[in-house]
PDB file of C-alpha atoms in Angstrom:
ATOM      1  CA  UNK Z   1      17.103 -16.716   4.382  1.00 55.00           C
ATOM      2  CA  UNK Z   2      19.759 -15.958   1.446  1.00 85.00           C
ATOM      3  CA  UNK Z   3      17.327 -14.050  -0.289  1.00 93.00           C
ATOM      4  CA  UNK Z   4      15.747 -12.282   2.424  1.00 95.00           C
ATOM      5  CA  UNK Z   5      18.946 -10.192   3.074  1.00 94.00           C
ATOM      6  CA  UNK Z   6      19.792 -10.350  -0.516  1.00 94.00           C
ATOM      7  CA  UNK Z   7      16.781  -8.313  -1.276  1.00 96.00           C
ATOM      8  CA  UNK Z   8      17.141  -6.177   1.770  1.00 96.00           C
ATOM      9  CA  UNK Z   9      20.800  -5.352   0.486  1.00 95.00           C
ATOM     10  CA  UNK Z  10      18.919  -4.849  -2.860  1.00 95.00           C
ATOM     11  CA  UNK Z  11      16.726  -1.954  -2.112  1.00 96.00           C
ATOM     12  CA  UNK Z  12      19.234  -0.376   0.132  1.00 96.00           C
ATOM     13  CA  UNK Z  13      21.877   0.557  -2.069  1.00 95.00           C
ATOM     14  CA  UNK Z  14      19.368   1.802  -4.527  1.00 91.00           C
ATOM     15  CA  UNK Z  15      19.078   4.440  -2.326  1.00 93.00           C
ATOM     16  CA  UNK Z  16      15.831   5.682  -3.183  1.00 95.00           C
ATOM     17  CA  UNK Z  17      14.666   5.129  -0.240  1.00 95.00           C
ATOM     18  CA  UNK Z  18      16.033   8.024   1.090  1.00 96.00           C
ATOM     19  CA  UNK Z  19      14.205   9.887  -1.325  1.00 95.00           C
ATOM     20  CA  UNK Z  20      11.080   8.531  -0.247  1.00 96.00           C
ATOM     21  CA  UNK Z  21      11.958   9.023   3.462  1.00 96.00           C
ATOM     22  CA  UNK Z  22      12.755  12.724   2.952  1.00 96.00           C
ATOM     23  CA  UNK Z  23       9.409  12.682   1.188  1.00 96.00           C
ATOM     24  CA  UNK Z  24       7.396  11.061   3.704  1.00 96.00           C
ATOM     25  CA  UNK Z  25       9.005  13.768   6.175  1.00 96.00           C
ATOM     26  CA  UNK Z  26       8.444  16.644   4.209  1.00 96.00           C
ATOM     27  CA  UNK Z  27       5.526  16.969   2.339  1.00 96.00           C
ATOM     28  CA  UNK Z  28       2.962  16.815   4.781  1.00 95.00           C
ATOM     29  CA  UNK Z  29       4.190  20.360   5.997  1.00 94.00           C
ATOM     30  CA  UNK Z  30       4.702  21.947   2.735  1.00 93.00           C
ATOM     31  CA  UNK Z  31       1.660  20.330   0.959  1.00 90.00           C
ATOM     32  CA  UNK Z  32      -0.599  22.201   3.270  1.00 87.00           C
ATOM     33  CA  UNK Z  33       1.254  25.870   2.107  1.00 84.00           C
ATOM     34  CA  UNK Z  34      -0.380  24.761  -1.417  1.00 82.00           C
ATOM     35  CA  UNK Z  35      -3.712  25.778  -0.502  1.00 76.00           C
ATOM     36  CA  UNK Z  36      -5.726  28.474   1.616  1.00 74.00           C
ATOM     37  CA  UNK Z  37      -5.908  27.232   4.867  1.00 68.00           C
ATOM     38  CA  UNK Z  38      -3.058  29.395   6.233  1.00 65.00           C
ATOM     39  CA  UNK Z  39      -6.323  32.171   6.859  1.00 70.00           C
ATOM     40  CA  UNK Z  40      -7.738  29.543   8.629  1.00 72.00           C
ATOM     41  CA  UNK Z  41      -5.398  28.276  11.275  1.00 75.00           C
ATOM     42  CA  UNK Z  42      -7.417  24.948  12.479  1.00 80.00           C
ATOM     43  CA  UNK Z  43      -7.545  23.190   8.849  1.00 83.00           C
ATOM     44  CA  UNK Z  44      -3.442  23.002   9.116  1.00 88.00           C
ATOM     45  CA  UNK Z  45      -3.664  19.999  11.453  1.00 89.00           C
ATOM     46  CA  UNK Z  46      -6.207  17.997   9.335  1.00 89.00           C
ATOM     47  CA  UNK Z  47      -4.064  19.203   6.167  1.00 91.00           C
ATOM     48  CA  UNK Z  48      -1.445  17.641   7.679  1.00 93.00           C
ATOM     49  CA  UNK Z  49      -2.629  14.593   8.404  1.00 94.00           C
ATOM     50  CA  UNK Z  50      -4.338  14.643   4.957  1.00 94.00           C
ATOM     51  CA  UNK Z  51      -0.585  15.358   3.633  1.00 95.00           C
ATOM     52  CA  UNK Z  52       0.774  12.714   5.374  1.00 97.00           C
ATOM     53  CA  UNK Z  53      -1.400   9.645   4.472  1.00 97.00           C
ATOM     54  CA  UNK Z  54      -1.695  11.211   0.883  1.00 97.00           C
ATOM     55  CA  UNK Z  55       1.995  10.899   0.879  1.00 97.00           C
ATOM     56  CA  UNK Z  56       2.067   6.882   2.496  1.00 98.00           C
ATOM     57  CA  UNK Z  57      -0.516   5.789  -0.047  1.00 98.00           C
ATOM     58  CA  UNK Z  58       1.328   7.778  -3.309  1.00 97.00           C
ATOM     59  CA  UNK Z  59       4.551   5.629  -1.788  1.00 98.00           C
ATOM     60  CA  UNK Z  60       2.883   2.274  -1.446  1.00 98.00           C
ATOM     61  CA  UNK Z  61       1.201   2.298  -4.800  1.00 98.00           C
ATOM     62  CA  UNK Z  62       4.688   4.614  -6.889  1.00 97.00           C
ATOM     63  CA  UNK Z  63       7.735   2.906  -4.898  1.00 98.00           C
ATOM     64  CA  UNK Z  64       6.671  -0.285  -2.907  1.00 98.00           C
ATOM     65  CA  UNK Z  65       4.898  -1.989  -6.105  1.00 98.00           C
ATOM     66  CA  UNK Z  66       7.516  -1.316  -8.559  1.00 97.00           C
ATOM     67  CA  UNK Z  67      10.072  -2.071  -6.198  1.00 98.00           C
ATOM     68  CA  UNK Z  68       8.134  -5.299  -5.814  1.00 98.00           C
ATOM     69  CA  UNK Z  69       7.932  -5.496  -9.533  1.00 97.00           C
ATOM     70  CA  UNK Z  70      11.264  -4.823 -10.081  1.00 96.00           C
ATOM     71  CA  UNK Z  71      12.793  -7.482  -6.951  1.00 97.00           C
ATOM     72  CA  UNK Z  72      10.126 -10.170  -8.946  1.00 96.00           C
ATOM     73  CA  UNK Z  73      11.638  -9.497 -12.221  1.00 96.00           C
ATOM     74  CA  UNK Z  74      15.423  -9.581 -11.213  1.00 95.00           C
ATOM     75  CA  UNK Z  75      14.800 -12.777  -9.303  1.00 94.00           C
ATOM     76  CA  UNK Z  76      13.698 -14.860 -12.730  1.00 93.00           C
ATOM     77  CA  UNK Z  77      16.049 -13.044 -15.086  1.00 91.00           C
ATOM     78  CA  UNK Z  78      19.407 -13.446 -13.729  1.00 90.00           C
ATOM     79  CA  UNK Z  79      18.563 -17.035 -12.562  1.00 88.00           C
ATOM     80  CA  UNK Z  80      18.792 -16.189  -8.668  1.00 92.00           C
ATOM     81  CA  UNK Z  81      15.579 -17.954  -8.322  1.00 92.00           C
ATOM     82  CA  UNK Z  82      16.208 -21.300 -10.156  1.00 90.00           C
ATOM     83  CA  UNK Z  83      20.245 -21.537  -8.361  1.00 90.00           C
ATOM     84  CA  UNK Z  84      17.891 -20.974  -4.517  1.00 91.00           C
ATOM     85  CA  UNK Z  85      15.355 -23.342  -5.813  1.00 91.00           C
ATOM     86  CA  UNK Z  86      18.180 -26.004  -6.556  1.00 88.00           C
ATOM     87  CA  UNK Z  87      19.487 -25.352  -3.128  1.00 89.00           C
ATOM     88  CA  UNK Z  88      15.869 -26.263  -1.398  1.00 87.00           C
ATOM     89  CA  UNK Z  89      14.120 -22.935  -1.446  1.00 90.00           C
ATOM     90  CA  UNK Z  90      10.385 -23.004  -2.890  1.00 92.00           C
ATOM     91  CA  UNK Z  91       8.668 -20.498  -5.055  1.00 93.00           C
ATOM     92  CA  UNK Z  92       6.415 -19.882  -1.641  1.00 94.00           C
ATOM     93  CA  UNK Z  93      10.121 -19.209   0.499  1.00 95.00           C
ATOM     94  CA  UNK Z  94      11.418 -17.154  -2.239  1.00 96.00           C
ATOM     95  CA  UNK Z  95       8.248 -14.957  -2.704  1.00 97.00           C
ATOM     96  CA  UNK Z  96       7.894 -14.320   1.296  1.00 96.00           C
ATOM     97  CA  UNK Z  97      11.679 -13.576   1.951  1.00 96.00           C
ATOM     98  CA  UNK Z  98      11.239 -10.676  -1.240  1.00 97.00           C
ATOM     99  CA  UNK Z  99       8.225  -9.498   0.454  1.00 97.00           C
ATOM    100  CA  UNK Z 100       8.956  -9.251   3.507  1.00 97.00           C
ATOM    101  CA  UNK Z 101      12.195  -7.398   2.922  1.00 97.00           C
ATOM    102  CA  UNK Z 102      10.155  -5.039   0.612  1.00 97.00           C
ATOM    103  CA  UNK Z 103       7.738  -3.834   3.719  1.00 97.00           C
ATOM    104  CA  UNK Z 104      10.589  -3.937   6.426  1.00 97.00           C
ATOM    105  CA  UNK Z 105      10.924  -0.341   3.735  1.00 97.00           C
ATOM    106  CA  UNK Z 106       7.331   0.017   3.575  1.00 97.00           C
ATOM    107  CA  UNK Z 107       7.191   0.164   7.515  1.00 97.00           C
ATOM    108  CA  UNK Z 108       9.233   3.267   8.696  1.00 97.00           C
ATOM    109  CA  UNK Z 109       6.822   5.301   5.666  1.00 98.00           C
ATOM    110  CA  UNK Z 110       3.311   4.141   7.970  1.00 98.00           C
ATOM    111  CA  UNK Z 111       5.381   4.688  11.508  1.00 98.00           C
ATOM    112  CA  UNK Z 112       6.462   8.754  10.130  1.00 98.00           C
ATOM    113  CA  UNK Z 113       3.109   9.496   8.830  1.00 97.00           C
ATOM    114  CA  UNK Z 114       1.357   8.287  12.045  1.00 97.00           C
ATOM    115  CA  UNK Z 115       4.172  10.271  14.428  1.00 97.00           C
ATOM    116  CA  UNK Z 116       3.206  13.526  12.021  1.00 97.00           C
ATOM    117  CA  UNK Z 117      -0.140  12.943  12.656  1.00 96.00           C
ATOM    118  CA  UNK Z 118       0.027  12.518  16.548  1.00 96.00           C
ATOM    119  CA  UNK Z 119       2.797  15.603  17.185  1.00 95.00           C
ATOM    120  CA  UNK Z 120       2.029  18.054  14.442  1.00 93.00           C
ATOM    121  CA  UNK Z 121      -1.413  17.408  13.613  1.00 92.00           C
ATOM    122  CA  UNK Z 122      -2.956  15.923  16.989  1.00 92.00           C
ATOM    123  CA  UNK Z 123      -6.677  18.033  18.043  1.00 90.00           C
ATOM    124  CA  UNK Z 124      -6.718  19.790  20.860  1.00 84.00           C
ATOM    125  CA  UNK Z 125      -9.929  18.726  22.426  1.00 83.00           C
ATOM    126  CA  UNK Z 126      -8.867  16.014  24.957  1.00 84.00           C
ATOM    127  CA  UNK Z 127     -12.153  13.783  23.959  1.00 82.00           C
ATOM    128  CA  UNK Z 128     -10.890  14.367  20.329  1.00 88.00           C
ATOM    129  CA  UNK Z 129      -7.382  13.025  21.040  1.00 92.00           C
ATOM    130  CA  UNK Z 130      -8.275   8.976  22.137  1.00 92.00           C
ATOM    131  CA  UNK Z 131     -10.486   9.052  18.638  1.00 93.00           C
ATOM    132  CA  UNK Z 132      -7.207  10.507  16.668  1.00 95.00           C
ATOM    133  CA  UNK Z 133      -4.863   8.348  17.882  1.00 95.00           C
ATOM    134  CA  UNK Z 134      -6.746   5.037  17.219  1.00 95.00           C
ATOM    135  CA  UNK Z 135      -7.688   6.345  13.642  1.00 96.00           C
ATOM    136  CA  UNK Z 136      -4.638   7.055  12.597  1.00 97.00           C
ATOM    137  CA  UNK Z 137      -3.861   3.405  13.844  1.00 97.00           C
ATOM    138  CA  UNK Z 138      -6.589   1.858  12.081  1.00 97.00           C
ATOM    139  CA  UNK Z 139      -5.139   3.504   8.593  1.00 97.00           C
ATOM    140  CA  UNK Z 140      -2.000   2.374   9.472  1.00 97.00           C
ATOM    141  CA  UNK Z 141      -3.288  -1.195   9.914  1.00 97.00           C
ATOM    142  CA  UNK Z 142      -5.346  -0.732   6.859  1.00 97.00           C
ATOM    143  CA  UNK Z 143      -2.787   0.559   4.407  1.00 98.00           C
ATOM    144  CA  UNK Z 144      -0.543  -2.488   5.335  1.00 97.00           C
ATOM    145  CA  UNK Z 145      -3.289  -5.447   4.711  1.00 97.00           C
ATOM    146  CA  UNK Z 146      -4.077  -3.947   1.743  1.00 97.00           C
ATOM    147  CA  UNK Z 147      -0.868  -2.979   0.027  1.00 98.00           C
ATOM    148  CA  UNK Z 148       1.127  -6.333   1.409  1.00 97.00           C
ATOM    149  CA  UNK Z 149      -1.121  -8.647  -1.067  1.00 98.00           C
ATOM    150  CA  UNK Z 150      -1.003  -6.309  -3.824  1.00 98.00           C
ATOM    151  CA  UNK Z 151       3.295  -5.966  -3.402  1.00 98.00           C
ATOM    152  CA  UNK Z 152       2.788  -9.649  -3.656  1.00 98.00           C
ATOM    153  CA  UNK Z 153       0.893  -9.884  -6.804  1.00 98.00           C
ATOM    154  CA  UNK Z 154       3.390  -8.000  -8.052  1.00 98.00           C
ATOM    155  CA  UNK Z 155       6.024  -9.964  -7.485  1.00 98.00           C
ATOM    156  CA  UNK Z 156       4.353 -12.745  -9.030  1.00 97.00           C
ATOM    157  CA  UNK Z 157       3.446 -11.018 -12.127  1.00 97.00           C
ATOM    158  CA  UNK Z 158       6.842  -9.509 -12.649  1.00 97.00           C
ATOM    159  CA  UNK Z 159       8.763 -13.260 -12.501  1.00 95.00           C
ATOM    160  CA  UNK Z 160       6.594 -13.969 -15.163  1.00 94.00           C
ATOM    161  CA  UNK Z 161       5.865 -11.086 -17.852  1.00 95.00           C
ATOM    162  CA  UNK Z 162       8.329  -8.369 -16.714  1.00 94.00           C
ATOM    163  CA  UNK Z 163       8.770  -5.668 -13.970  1.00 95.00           C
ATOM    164  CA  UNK Z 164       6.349  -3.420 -16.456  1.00 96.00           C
ATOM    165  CA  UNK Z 165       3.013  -5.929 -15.987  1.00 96.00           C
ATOM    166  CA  UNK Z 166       3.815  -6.475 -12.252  1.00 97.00           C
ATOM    167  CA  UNK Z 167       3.686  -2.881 -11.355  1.00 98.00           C
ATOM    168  CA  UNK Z 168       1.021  -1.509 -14.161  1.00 98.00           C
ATOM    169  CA  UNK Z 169      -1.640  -4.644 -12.810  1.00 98.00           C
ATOM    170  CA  UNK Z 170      -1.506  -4.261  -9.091  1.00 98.00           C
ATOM    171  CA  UNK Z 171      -1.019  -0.170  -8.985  1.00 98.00           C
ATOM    172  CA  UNK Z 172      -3.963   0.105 -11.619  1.00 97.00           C
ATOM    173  CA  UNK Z 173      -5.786  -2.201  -9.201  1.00 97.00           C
ATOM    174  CA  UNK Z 174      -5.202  -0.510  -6.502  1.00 98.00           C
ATOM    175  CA  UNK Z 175      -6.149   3.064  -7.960  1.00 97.00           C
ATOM    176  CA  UNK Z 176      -8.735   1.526  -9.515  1.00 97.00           C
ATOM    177  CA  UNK Z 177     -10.388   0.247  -6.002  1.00 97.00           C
ATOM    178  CA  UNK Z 178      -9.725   3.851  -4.108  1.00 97.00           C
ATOM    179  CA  UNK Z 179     -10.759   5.784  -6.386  1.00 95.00           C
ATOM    180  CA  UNK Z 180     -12.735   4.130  -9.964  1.00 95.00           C
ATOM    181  CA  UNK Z 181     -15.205   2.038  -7.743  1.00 95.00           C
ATOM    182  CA  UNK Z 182     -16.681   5.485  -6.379  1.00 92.00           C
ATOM    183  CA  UNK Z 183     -17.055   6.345  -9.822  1.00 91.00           C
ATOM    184  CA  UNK Z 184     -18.607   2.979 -10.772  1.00 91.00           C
ATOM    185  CA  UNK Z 185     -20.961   3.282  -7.742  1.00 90.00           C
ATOM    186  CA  UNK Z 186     -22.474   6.904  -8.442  1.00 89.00           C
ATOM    187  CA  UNK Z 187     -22.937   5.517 -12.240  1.00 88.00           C
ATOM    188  CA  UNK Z 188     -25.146   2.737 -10.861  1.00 87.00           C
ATOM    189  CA  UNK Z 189     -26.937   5.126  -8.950  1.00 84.00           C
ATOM    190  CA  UNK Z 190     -27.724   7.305 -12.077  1.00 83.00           C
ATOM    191  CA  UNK Z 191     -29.419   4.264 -13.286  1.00 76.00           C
ATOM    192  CA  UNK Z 192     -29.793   0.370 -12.505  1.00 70.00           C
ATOM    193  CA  UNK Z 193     -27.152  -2.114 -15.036  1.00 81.00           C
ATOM    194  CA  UNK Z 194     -27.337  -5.343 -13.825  1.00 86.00           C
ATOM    195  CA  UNK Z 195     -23.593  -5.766 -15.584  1.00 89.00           C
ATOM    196  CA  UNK Z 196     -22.451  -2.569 -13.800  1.00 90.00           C
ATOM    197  CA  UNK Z 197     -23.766  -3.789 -10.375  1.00 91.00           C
ATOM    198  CA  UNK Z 198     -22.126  -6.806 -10.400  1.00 93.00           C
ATOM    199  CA  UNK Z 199     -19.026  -5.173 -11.999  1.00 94.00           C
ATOM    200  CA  UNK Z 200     -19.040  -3.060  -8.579  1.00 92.00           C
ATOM    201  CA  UNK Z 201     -19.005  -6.481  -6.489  1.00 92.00           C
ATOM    202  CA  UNK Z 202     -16.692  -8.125  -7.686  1.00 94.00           C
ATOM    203  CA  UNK Z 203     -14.414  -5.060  -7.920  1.00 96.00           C
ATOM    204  CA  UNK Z 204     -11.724  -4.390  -5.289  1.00 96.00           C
ATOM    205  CA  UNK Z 205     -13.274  -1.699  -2.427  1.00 96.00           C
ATOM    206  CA  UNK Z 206      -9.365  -0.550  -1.952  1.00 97.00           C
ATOM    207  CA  UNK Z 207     -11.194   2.734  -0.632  1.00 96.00           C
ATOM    208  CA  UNK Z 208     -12.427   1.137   2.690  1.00 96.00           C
ATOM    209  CA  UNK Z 209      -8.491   1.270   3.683  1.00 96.00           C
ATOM    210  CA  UNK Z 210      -8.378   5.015   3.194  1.00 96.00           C
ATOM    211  CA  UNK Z 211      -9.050   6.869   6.413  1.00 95.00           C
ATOM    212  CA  UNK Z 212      -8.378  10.057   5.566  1.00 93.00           C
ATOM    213  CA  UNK Z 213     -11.388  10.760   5.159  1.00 91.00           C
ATOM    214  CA  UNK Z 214     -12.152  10.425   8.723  1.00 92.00           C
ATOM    215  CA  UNK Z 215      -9.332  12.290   9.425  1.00 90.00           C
ATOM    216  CA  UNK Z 216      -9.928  15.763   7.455  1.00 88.00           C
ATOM    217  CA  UNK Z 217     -13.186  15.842   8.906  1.00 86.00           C
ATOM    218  CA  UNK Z 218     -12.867  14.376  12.353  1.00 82.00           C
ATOM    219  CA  UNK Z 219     -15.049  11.495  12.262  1.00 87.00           C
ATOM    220  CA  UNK Z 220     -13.414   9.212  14.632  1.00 86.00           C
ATOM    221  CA  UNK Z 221     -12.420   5.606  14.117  1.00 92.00           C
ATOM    222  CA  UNK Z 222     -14.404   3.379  12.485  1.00 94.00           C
ATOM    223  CA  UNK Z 223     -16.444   1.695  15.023  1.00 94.00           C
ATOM    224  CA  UNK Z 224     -14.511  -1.822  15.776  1.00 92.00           C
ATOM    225  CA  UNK Z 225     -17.093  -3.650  14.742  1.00 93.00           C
ATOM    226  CA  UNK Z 226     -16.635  -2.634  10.778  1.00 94.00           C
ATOM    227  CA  UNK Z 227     -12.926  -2.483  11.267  1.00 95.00           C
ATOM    228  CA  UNK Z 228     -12.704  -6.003  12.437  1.00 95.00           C
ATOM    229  CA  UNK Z 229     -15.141  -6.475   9.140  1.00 96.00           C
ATOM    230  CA  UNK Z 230     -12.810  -4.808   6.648  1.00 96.00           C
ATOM    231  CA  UNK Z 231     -10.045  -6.604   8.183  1.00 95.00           C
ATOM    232  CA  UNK Z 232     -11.874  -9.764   7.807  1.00 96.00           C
ATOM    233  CA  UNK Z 233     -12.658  -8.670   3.708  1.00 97.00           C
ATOM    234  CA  UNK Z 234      -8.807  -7.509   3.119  1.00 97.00           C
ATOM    235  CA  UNK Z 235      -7.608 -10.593   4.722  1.00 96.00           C
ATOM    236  CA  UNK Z 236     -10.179 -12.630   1.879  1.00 97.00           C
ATOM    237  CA  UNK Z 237      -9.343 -10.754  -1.005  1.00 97.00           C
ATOM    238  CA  UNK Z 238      -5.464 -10.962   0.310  1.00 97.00           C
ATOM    239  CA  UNK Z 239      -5.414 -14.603   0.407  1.00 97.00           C
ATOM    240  CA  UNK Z 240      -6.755 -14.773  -3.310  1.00 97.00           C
ATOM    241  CA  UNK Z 241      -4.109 -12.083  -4.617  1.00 97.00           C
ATOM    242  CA  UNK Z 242      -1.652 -14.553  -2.799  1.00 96.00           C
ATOM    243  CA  UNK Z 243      -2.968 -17.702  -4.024  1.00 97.00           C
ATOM    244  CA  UNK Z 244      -2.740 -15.879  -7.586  1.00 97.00           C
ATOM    245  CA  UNK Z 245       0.682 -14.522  -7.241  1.00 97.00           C
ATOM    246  CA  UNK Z 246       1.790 -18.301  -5.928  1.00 96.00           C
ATOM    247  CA  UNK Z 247       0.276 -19.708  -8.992  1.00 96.00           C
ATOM    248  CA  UNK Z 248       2.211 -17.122 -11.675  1.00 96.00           C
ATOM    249  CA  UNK Z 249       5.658 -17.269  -9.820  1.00 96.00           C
ATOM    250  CA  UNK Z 250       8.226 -18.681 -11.624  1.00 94.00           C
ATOM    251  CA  UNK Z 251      12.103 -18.626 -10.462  1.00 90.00           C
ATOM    252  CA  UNK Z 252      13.114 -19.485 -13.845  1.00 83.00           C
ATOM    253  CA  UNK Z 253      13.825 -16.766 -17.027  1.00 74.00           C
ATOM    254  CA  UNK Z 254      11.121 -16.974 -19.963  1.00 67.00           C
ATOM    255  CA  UNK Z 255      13.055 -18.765 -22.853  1.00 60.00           C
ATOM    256  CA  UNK Z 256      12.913 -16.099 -25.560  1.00 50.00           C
TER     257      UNK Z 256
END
């Protein structure tokens, strides 16, 4: 897989992925300093783990899709794509190699914020500790089936209008669906628009993959039931963002 290690050589002599590293290490134990819970001793673990997967979704959505954007882009502009597609590899070959390489980045962000969460943050009731542990698993889980199709879209978008459109589209998408669909529901509940209401269906519910949540408050996992649910509507609405991205892809530059 030329590509595959192409784009992996890519994105590592950017460097800024040691930015985001330090980040991802970081934050979540000065973030908490920012507000009053230093009078209040317990709210520093759940600060922490709010810090942490406050930090993994602000990387996903700031870093992963315009790197995503950006490896899309640079794959149609400087003809990389069309000289691998003479050479046998498909738009569907050349999208999964740039993927995949982009979350192999994405991966080490999830892993720190979940080891944060389990040394510096775990609770210190023993009944508490099973429910932490397969929380922060669930987000982990969650974050990744939901970001993956998006950093696809991306991709797809970018070969065809430019590295802008691929990351504006899928990171307004994505804020729009964790936060702008709560907004959008509480609207509909001020009063009944048929056009609203079926504005909030179709819309993506990007929120259901945010656990934290559960996690500041100590609500436990989600029961496995609805997880295995959410997993099942991620892995629809995935599958279309795929199907989409396939569809725009193009390996060769737009002929100005």
């Amino acid at each position: 897989m030329h590509l595959f290690r192409l784009s992996l050589l890519t994105l590592w002599v950017r460097k800024t992925w040691v930015i985001i590293l330090l980040l991802t290490c970081g934050l979540p134990f000065v973030m908490p300093h920012m507000a009053p819970v230093e009078t209040v001793p317990k709210l520093m673990p759940p600060a922490r783990a709010h810090a942490a997967w406050l930090v993994v979704w602000g990387v996903g959505i700031l870093w992963g899709l315009s790197q995503a954007a950006r490896l899309g882009d640079g794959n149609s502009r400087t003809g990389v794509g069309n000289y691998l597609r003479a050479r046998g590899e498909g738009s569907l070959k050349q999208m999964v190699s740039m993927w995949s390489a982009l979350m192999i980045f994405l991966l080490p962000v999830v892993l720190i914020a979940v080891v944060i969460c389990l040394v510096a943050a775990m609770p210190g009731d023993p009944e508490e500790k099973g429910l932490w542990v397969a929380t922060n698993l669930q987000a982990a889980f969650l974050f990744l089936v939901a970001i993956g199709p998006l950093a696809l879209l991306g991709i797809g978008l970018s070969s065809r209008f430019g590295s802008m459109v691929g990351f504006v589209v899928p990171a307004g998408l994505c804020l729009y669906g964790l936060y702008g669909v709560g907004h959008l529901a509480e609207t509909i509940k001020m009063g009944g628009n048929p056009i609203l209401e079926w504005l909030y269906i179709v819309s993506p519910q990007y929120h259901l993959a945010d656990l934290t949540p559960r996690l500041i408050f100590k609500m436990g996992q989600v029961e496995w039931s609805s997880f295995a649910g959410f997993l099942g509507y991620f892995a629809l609405l995935g599958g279309m963002l795929g199907g989409l991205s396939l569809l725009l892809f193009r390996t060769e530059p737009l002929r100005s």
